[in-house]
mmCIF file of C-alpha atoms and ligand atoms in Angstrom:
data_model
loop_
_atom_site.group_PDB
_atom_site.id
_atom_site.type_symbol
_atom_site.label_atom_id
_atom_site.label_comp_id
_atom_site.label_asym_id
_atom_site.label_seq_id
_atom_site.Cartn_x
_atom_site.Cartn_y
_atom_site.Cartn_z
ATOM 1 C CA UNK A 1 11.399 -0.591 -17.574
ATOM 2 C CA UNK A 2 7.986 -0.156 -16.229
ATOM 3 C CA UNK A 3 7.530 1.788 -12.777
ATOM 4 C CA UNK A 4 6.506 0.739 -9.736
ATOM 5 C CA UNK A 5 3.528 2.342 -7.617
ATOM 6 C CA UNK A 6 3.930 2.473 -4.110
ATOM 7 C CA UNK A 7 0.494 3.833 -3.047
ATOM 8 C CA UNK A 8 -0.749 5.047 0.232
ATOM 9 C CA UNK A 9 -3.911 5.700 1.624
ATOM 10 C CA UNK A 10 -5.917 8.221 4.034
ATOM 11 C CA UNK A 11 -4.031 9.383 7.264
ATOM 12 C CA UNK A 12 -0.510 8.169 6.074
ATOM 13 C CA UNK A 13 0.856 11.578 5.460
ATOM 14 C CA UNK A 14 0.329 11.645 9.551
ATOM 15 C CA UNK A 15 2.677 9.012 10.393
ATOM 16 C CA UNK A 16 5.325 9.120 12.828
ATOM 17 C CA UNK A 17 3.258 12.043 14.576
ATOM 18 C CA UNK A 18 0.773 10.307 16.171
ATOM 19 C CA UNK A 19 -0.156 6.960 18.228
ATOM 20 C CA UNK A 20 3.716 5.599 17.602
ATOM 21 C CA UNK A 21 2.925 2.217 19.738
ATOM 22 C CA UNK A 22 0.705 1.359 16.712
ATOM 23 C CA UNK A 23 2.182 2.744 13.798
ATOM 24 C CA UNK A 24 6.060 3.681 15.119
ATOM 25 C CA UNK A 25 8.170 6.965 14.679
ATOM 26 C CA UNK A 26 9.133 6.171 10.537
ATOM 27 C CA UNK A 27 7.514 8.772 8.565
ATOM 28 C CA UNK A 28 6.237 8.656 5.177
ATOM 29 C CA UNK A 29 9.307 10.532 3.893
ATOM 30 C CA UNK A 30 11.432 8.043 5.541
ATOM 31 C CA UNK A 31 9.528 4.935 3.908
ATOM 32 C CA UNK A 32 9.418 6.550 0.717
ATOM 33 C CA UNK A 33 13.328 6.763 1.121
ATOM 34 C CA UNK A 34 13.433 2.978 2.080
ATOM 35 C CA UNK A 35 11.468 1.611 -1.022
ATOM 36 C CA UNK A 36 13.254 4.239 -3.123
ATOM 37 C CA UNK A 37 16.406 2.348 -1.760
ATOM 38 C CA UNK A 38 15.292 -0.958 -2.151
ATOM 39 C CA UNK A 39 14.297 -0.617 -5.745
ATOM 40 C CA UNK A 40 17.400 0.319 -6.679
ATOM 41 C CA UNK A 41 17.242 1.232 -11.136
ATOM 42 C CA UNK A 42 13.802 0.435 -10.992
ATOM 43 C CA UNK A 43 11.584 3.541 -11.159
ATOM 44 C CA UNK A 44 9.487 4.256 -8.060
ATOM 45 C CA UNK A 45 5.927 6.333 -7.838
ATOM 46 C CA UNK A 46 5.405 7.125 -4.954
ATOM 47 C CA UNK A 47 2.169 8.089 -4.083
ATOM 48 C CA UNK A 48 -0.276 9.389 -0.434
ATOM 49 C CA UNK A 49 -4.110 10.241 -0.740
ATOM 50 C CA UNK A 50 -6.495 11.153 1.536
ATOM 51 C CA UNK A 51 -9.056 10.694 -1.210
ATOM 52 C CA UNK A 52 -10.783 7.486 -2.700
ATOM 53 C CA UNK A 53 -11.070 8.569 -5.643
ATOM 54 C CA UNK A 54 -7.173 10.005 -6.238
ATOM 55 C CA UNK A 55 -6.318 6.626 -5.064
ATOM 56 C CA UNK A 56 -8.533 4.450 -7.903
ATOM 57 C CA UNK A 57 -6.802 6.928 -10.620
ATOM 58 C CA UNK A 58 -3.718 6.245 -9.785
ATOM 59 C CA UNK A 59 -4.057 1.956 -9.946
ATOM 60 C CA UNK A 60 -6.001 2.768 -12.986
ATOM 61 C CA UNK A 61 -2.348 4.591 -13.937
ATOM 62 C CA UNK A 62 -0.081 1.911 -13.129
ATOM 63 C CA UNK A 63 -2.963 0.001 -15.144
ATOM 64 C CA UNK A 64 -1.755 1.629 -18.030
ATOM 65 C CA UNK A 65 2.179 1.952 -17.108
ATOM 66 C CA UNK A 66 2.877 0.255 -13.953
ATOM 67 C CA UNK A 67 5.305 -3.231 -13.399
ATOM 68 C CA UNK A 68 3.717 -3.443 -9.979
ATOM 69 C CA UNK A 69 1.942 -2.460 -7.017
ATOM 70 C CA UNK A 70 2.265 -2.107 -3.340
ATOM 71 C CA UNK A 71 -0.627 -0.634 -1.768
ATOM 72 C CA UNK A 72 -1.130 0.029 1.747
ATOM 73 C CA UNK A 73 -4.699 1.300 1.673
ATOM 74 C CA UNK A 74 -5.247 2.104 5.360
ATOM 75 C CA UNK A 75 -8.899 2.926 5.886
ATOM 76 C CA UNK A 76 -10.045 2.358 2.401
ATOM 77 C CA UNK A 77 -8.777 -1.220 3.297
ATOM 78 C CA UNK A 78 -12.292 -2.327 5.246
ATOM 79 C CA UNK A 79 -14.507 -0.463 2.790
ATOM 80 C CA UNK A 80 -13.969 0.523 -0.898
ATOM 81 C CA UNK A 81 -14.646 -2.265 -3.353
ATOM 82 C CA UNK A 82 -14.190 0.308 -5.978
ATOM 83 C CA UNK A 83 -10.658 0.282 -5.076
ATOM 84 C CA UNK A 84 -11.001 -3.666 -5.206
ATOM 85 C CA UNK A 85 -12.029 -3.233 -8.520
ATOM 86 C CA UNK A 86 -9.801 -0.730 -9.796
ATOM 87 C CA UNK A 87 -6.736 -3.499 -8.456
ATOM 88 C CA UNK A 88 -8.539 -6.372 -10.167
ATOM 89 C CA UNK A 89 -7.702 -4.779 -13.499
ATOM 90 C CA UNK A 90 -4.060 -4.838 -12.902
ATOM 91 C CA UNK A 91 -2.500 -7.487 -14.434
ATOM 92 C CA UNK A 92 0.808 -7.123 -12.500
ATOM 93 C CA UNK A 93 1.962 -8.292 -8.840
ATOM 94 C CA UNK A 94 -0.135 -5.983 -6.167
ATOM 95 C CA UNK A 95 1.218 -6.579 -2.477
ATOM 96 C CA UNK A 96 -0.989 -5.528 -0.101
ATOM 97 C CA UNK A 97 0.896 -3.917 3.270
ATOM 98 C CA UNK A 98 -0.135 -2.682 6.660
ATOM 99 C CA UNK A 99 2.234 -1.364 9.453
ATOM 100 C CA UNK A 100 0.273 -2.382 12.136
ATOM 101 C CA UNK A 101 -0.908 -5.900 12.519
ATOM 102 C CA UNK A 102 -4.575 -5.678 11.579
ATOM 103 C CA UNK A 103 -5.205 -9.122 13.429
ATOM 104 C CA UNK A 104 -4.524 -8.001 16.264
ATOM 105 C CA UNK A 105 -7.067 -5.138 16.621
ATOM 106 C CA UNK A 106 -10.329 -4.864 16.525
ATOM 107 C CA UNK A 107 -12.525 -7.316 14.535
ATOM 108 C CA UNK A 108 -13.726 -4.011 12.468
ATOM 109 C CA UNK A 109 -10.082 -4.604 10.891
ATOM 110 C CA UNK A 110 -9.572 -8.259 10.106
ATOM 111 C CA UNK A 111 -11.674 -8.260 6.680
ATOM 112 C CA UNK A 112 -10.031 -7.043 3.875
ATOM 113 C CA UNK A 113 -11.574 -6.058 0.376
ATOM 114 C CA UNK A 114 -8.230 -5.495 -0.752
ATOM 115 C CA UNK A 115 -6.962 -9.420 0.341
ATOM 116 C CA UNK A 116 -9.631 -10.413 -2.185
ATOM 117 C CA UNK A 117 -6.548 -9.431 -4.891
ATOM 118 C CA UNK A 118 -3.452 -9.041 -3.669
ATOM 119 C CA UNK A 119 -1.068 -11.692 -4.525
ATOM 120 C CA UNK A 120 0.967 -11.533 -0.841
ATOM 121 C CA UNK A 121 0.039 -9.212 2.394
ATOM 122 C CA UNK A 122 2.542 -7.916 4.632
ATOM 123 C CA UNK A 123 1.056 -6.405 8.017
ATOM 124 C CA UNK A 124 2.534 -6.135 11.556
ATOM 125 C CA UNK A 125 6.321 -5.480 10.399
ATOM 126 C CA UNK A 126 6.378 -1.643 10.661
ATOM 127 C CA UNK A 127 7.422 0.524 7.978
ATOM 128 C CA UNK A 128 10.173 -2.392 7.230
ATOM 129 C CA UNK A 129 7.350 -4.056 5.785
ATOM 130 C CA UNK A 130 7.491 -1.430 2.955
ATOM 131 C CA UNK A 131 11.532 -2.233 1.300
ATOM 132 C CA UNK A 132 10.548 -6.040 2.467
ATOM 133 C CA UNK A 133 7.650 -5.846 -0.324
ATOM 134 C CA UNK A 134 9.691 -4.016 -2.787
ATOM 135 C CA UNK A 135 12.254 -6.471 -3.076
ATOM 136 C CA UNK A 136 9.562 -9.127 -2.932
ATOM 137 C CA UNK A 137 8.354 -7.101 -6.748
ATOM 138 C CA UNK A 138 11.685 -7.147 -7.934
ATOM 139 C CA UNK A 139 12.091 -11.103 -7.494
ATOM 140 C CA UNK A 140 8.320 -11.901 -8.449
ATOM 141 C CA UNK A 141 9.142 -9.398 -11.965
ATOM 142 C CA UNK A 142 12.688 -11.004 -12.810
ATOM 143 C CA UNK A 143 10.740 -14.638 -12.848
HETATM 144 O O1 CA2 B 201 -1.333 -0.447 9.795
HETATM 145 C C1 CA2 B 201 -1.611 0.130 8.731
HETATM 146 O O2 CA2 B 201 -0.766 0.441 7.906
HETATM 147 C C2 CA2 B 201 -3.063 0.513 8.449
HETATM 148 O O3 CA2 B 201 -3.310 0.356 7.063
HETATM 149 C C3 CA2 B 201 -3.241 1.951 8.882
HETATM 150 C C4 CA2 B 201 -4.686 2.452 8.843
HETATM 151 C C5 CA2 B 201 -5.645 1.509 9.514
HETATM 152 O O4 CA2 B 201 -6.976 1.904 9.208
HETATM 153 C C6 CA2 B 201 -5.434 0.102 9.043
HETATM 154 O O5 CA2 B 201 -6.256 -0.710 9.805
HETATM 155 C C7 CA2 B 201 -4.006 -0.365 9.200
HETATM 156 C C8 CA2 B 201 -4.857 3.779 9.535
HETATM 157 C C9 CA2 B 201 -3.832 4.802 9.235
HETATM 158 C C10 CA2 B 201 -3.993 5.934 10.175
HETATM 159 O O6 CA2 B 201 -2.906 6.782 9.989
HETATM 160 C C11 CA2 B 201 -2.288 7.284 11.061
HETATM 161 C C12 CA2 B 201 -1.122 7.942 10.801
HETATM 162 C C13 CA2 B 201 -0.406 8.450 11.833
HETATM 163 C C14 CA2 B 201 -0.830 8.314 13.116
HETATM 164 C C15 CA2 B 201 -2.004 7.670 13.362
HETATM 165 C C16 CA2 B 201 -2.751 7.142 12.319
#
């Protein structure tokens, strides 16, 4: 059974540190704990970059190996049509997530290159958001 990649971009590593009445007290050890949970058998990579380019090697691994992807891309979000790209090559499920509800902020935040290919995005649930998508993989891969 193929992996999933639960991928994570710039500043992530931070969370639960810092500005909690936007992105909460859940830190990425405890979300990675949460989709490891939710996936139950299924195999889980699990995966933070600060870097663009670590981030476009690993979709172009679960290219080659991966079931399905859940990407919450942060910064890289607004900006990186390489990482566009890189996702449009996947032939699998890609859910696109953000803690925060982009919407809601600043218009600098409301378009998405990523949105361009994800089949579903999640944003504005919290870290929830993260087990929510898993299981969301699991159905859309056991069609
Ligand atoms: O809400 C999300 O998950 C975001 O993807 C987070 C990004 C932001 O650029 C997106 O608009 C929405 C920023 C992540 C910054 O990481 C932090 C981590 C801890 C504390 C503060 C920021």
């Amino acid at each position: 059974m193929k992996p999933l990649y639960v991928l994570n971009g710039p500043n992530l590593n931070r969370l639960g540190r810092r500005e909690p009445a936007i992105y909460g007290t859940t830190t990425l050890a405890e979300i990675e704990a949460s989709c490891r949970a939710a996936a139950g058998e299924r195999e889980v990579i699990f995966r933070q970059s600060n870097s663009e380019e670590t981030l476009i090697e690993l979709v172009h691994e679960a290219i080659d190996s991966g079931a399905g992807i859940l990407i919450n891309p942060a910064a890289f979000t607004f900006t990186s049509l390489a990482l566009l790209d890189a996702l449009k090559m996947f032939e699998g499920p890609v859910i696109e997530l953000h803690i925060s509800n982009i919407h809601k902020r600043e218009p600098i935040y409301h378009r998405s290159y990523v949105s361009m290919r994800a089949d579903a995005v999640i944003c504005g649930m919290g870290a929830e958001g993260y087990p929510v998508a898993i299981r969301y993989l699991l159905g859309k891969l056991a069609d």
